[in-house]
Coordinates of C-alpha atoms in Angstrom, one line a residue:
M29 CA 202.4 256.6 153.1
K30 CA 201.6 260.2 152.2
A31 CA 201.2 261.6 148.7
L32 CA 200.9 265.2 147.4
L33 CA 199.3 265.7 144.0
F34 CA 199.8 268.8 141.9
I35 CA 196.6 269.3 139.9
E36 CA 196.6 271.4 136.7
S37 CA 193.6 272.9 134.8
N38 CA 193.3 274.8 131.6
G39 CA 190.9 277.4 133.0
E40 CA 187.9 275.4 131.9
K41 CA 188.4 271.9 133.3
V42 CA 191.0 269.8 135.2
L43 CA 193.5 268.1 132.8
G44 CA 192.8 264.4 132.4
G45 CA 196.4 263.5 133.2
S46 CA 196.1 265.3 136.6
L47 CA 192.9 263.4 137.4
E48 CA 194.7 260.1 136.8
L49 CA 197.0 260.9 139.6
I50 CA 194.2 260.2 142.0
N51 CA 194.1 256.6 140.9
A52 CA 197.9 256.5 141.0
V53 CA 197.6 257.3 144.8
K54 CA 195.2 254.4 145.1
A55 CA 197.8 252.1 143.5
L56 CA 200.2 253.2 146.2
D57 CA 197.6 252.7 148.9
A58 CA 198.6 256.2 150.1
D59 CA 196.8 259.1 151.8
G60 CA 196.6 261.7 149.1
T61 CA 196.2 265.5 149.3
A62 CA 195.9 267.6 146.2
L63 CA 197.2 271.1 145.5
V64 CA 195.3 273.3 143.1
A65 CA 196.5 276.8 142.3
G66 CA 194.5 279.7 140.8
D67 CA 191.3 277.8 139.8
R68 CA 188.7 277.5 142.6
A69 CA 186.3 275.6 140.3
A70 CA 189.0 273.0 139.6
A71 CA 189.6 272.7 143.4
D72 CA 185.9 271.9 144.0
A73 CA 185.8 269.4 141.1
V74 CA 188.8 267.5 142.5
A75 CA 187.4 267.5 146.1
D76 CA 184.3 265.8 144.6
L77 CA 186.5 262.9 143.7
G78 CA 187.1 262.1 147.3
I79 CA 190.5 263.7 147.9
P80 CA 191.2 266.6 150.2
V81 CA 192.4 269.8 148.4
I82 CA 194.7 272.6 149.3
F83 CA 193.7 275.7 147.3
V84 CA 196.2 278.5 146.7
D85 CA 195.2 281.6 144.8
T86 CA 198.5 283.4 144.5
A87 CA 200.4 281.2 142.0
T88 CA 200.0 281.8 138.3
D89 CA 203.2 280.9 136.4
C90 CA 206.1 278.4 136.6
D91 CA 208.2 280.5 139.1
T92 CA 205.3 281.1 141.5
L93 CA 204.0 277.6 141.2
T94 CA 207.4 276.2 142.0
A95 CA 207.7 278.4 145.1
V96 CA 204.2 277.4 146.3
L97 CA 204.7 273.7 145.6
S98 CA 208.1 273.7 147.3
E99 CA 206.7 275.3 150.4
T100 CA 203.8 272.8 150.5
V101 CA 206.2 269.9 150.1
K102 CA 208.3 271.3 153.0
E103 CA 205.2 271.7 155.3
N104 CA 203.5 268.4 154.4
D105 CA 206.6 266.2 154.2
P106 CA 205.0 263.7 151.7
D107 CA 206.6 260.4 150.7
V108 CA 205.9 261.1 147.1
V109 CA 204.9 264.2 145.0
L110 CA 202.9 263.3 141.9
L111 CA 202.5 265.6 138.8
A112 CA 201.1 264.8 135.4
N113 CA 203.8 264.7 132.7
T114 CA 202.8 268.1 131.1
A115 CA 205.1 270.8 129.7
L116 CA 204.6 272.8 132.9
A117 CA 205.3 269.9 135.2
K118 CA 208.5 269.0 133.3
D119 CA 209.7 272.5 134.3
I120 CA 208.5 272.4 137.9
A121 CA 209.3 268.8 139.0
P122 CA 213.2 269.0 138.7
R123 CA 213.2 272.5 140.3
I124 CA 211.3 271.2 143.4
A125 CA 213.6 268.1 143.6
A126 CA 216.7 270.3 143.5
R127 CA 215.5 272.8 146.0
Q128 CA 214.4 270.1 148.5
D129 CA 217.2 267.6 147.7
L130 CA 214.7 264.9 146.6
G131 CA 214.8 262.2 144.0
C132 CA 213.1 262.8 140.7
V133 CA 211.7 260.3 138.1
S134 CA 210.0 261.6 134.9
D135 CA 207.6 260.0 132.5
V136 CA 206.5 257.2 134.8
T137 CA 204.0 254.7 133.3
G138 CA 203.6 252.3 136.2
I139 CA 203.8 252.3 140.0
S140 CA 204.0 249.1 142.1
K141 CA 205.1 247.9 145.5
A142 CA 207.6 245.1 146.3
D143 CA 209.0 244.2 149.7
G144 CA 207.8 247.4 151.2
K145 CA 209.5 249.5 148.5
V146 CA 207.8 251.6 145.7
I147 CA 208.9 250.8 142.2
Y148 CA 208.5 253.4 139.4
T149 CA 208.5 252.1 135.9
R150 CA 209.3 254.3 132.9
P151 CA 210.3 253.8 129.3
A152 CA 213.9 254.3 128.3
Y153 CA 215.9 254.3 125.0
N154 CA 213.0 255.7 123.0
G155 CA 210.6 253.2 124.6
S156 CA 212.6 250.1 123.5
I157 CA 212.9 249.0 127.2
L158 CA 211.2 249.6 130.5
E159 CA 213.3 250.4 133.5
N160 CA 212.3 250.1 137.2
I161 CA 213.5 252.7 139.6
E162 CA 213.5 253.0 143.4
V163 CA 214.0 256.3 145.2
E164 CA 215.3 256.7 148.7
G165 CA 213.3 259.3 150.6
T166 CA 210.7 261.5 149.1
A167 CA 210.3 261.1 145.3
V168 CA 209.1 263.7 142.8
I169 CA 207.3 261.9 140.0
T170 CA 205.8 262.9 136.7
V171 CA 203.3 260.4 135.4
R172 CA 202.6 259.9 131.7
N173 CA 199.0 260.5 130.5
G174 CA 197.0 257.3 130.1
S175 CA 198.9 255.3 132.6
F176 CA 196.0 255.2 135.1
E177 CA 192.2 255.3 134.7
K178 CA 190.4 258.6 135.6
P179 CA 188.5 258.4 138.9
E180 CA 184.7 258.6 139.4
D181 CA 182.9 261.1 141.7
T182 CA 182.6 260.1 145.3
S183 CA 181.9 262.1 148.4
N184 CA 183.3 265.6 148.7
A185 CA 186.5 265.7 150.7
G186 CA 186.6 269.4 151.2
V187 CA 188.8 272.3 150.1
T188 CA 191.2 274.2 152.4
E189 CA 192.2 277.7 151.3
K190 CA 195.7 278.6 152.1
K191 CA 197.8 281.8 151.8
I192 CA 201.4 281.3 150.8
E193 CA 203.6 284.4 150.6
I194 CA 205.8 284.4 147.5
A195 CA 209.1 286.3 147.8
D196 CA 209.7 289.0 145.1
D197 CA 212.9 287.3 144.1
A198 CA 211.1 284.0 143.4
V199 CA 210.0 285.4 140.1
K200 CA 212.9 285.0 137.6
A201 CA 211.0 285.5 134.4
K202 CA 207.9 287.6 133.6
I203 CA 205.6 286.9 130.7
V204 CA 204.7 290.2 129.0
D205 CA 202.8 288.8 126.0
T206 CA 201.6 285.5 124.6
V207 CA 201.2 284.8 120.9
K208 CA 199.2 281.7 120.2
E209 CA 198.2 280.2 116.9
I210 CA 194.7 278.8 116.6
T211 CA 196.2 275.4 115.7
E212 CA 198.1 275.4 119.0
S213 CA 194.8 274.8 120.7
V214 CA 195.0 271.2 119.5
N215 CA 194.8 269.0 122.6
L216 CA 196.4 265.7 121.6
E217 CA 197.1 264.7 125.2
E218 CA 193.3 264.7 126.1
A219 CA 192.1 263.1 122.8
E220 CA 190.4 259.7 122.9
I221 CA 190.8 259.2 119.1
I222 CA 193.9 260.2 117.1
V223 CA 194.5 259.6 113.4
S224 CA 198.1 260.3 112.5
G225 CA 199.8 260.6 109.2
G226 CA 203.4 260.0 108.2
R227 CA 205.8 260.4 105.3
G228 CA 204.0 257.5 103.6
M229 CA 200.9 259.8 102.9
G230 CA 203.0 261.1 100.0
S231 CA 201.7 264.6 99.6
A232 CA 199.7 267.4 101.3
E233 CA 196.7 266.5 99.2
N234 CA 196.8 262.9 100.4
F235 CA 197.3 264.1 104.0
E236 CA 193.8 265.5 103.7
L237 CA 192.5 261.9 104.0
V238 CA 194.0 261.7 107.5
K239 CA 192.1 264.9 108.4
E240 CA 188.9 263.6 106.9
L241 CA 189.0 260.3 108.8
A242 CA 189.8 262.1 112.1
S243 CA 186.8 264.4 111.4
V244 CA 184.5 261.4 110.7
L245 CA 185.6 259.6 113.9
G246 CA 185.3 262.8 116.0
G247 CA 189.1 262.5 116.7
V248 CA 192.2 264.7 116.5
V249 CA 194.8 264.8 113.8
G250 CA 198.4 263.7 114.6
A251 CA 201.5 263.6 112.6
T252 CA 205.2 262.5 112.5
R253 CA 208.0 264.9 111.9
P254 CA 208.3 264.7 108.0
P255 CA 204.7 265.9 107.2
I256 CA 205.3 268.9 109.6
E257 CA 208.7 269.7 108.0
D258 CA 207.1 269.5 104.6
G259 CA 204.4 272.0 105.7
W260 CA 201.4 269.6 105.4
I261 CA 200.3 270.4 109.0
S262 CA 201.5 272.6 111.9
R263 CA 203.9 271.4 114.6
A264 CA 201.1 271.5 117.2
H265 CA 200.0 268.1 115.8
Q266 CA 203.4 266.3 116.2
V267 CA 203.3 263.0 118.2
G268 CA 206.6 261.5 119.4
Q269 CA 209.7 262.2 121.4
S270 CA 210.0 265.8 120.2
G271 CA 206.3 266.3 120.1
K272 CA 203.3 265.2 122.3
I273 CA 203.1 262.1 124.4
V274 CA 199.6 260.7 123.8
A275 CA 197.5 257.8 125.2
P276 CA 194.1 257.8 123.3
K277 CA 191.6 254.9 123.3
L278 CA 192.2 254.5 119.6
Y279 CA 195.3 255.5 117.6
I280 CA 195.3 255.0 113.8
A281 CA 198.8 255.3 112.2
C282 CA 198.6 256.0 108.5
G283 CA 201.7 255.7 106.3
I284 CA 203.9 255.7 109.4
S285 CA 207.0 253.5 109.3
G286 CA 207.3 253.2 113.1
A287 CA 210.6 255.0 114.1
A288 CA 211.3 254.8 117.8
Q289 CA 211.1 258.6 118.1
H290 CA 207.5 258.4 117.1
T291 CA 206.3 255.2 118.7
S292 CA 207.7 256.3 122.1
G293 CA 205.1 259.0 122.0
M294 CA 202.1 256.8 121.3
M295 CA 202.9 253.5 123.0
G296 CA 200.4 254.2 125.8
S297 CA 197.5 254.1 123.3
N298 CA 194.8 251.5 124.3
Y299 CA 194.3 250.2 120.7
I300 CA 196.6 250.8 117.7
V301 CA 195.6 250.4 114.1
A302 CA 198.5 250.6 111.6
I303 CA 198.3 251.0 107.8
N304 CA 201.4 250.6 105.7
K305 CA 202.3 249.0 102.4
D306 CA 205.5 247.5 103.8
E307 CA 204.6 244.3 105.6
D308 CA 207.9 244.6 107.5
A309 CA 207.3 248.1 108.8
P310 CA 208.3 248.4 112.5
I311 CA 205.0 250.1 113.3
F312 CA 203.3 246.7 113.0
E313 CA 205.2 245.5 116.1
S314 CA 203.3 248.1 118.1
A315 CA 199.9 247.6 116.4
N316 CA 196.9 245.6 117.7
L317 CA 195.5 245.5 114.1
S318 CA 197.8 245.7 111.1
I319 CA 196.6 246.6 107.6
V320 CA 199.1 245.9 104.7
G321 CA 198.3 248.0 101.7
N322 CA 198.5 251.4 100.0
V323 CA 197.2 253.9 102.6
T324 CA 195.7 256.2 99.9
D325 CA 193.5 253.3 98.7
I326 CA 192.5 252.1 102.2
L327 CA 191.6 255.4 103.8
P328 CA 188.8 256.4 101.4
V329 CA 187.2 253.0 102.0
M330 CA 187.5 253.4 105.8
I331 CA 186.1 256.9 105.6
E332 CA 183.1 255.7 103.5
E333 CA 182.4 252.8 105.8
M334 CA 182.7 255.0 108.9
K335 CA 180.2 257.4 107.4
K336 CA 177.8 254.6 106.7
A337 CA 178.2 253.3 110.3
K338 CA 177.4 256.7 111.8
A339 CA 174.4 257.2 109.5

């Protein structure tokens, strides 16, 4: 079985979700090859993880990356194409599948084999159920962050530089300028600790407790839709179906009721702590540790104890 991995970087390092694809290949017991575009340092870093790399320097945006990956799929004829479930990959994956007439499954959280067939598992209906999907022929798969462990360094498997000509008509849109708020640099997908606040925080002043706990723990602040709509924090911090899909080692939900739109975005967390005064709140069904009580009373105690522990 052959697998082609599309590896993304942010210009400084390889994205964690892309690195996890290497262990996804191991779960398939497949021969993997990685494609890295535009970042030679990232190509070398991936090769150090024991997987051969194809490096292409000509692709920089969604249109050119689609053209390069489509051509690579055509030349290598893999059984599966794996991409991390990022915003860019969500654009690229269906385009490749349509151009090459391939099957496509998004937001996969598990991969297994049964009777010689590959089974792709993904959440459906806001994460209330898991569905198993089989694909005939080559499959284009986006994998949710946190579904697999990150690999460790092994022997360098080498980098092959390749030139792929991109037709002028391949570029459908041209980015002439980018405006980015400082808050948009928040990287929820890569965070190991996330402290999220919901409507139950009550006010912008109370929401500062969420920010303080995140700071003490060295984590990142998350939020549900209501605090964002009320202006307590920017939309870059939203976790959930219409925000970011996260999978930290620790997720602390403060004053969050547990609507499916939110829990579908954090169900991949390794350990979930939920704080809510309603003992019947749906969030407790997802939690490893449930704390029933007023969040504005509990957070100051947690912050103080965490400070003592760090000292």
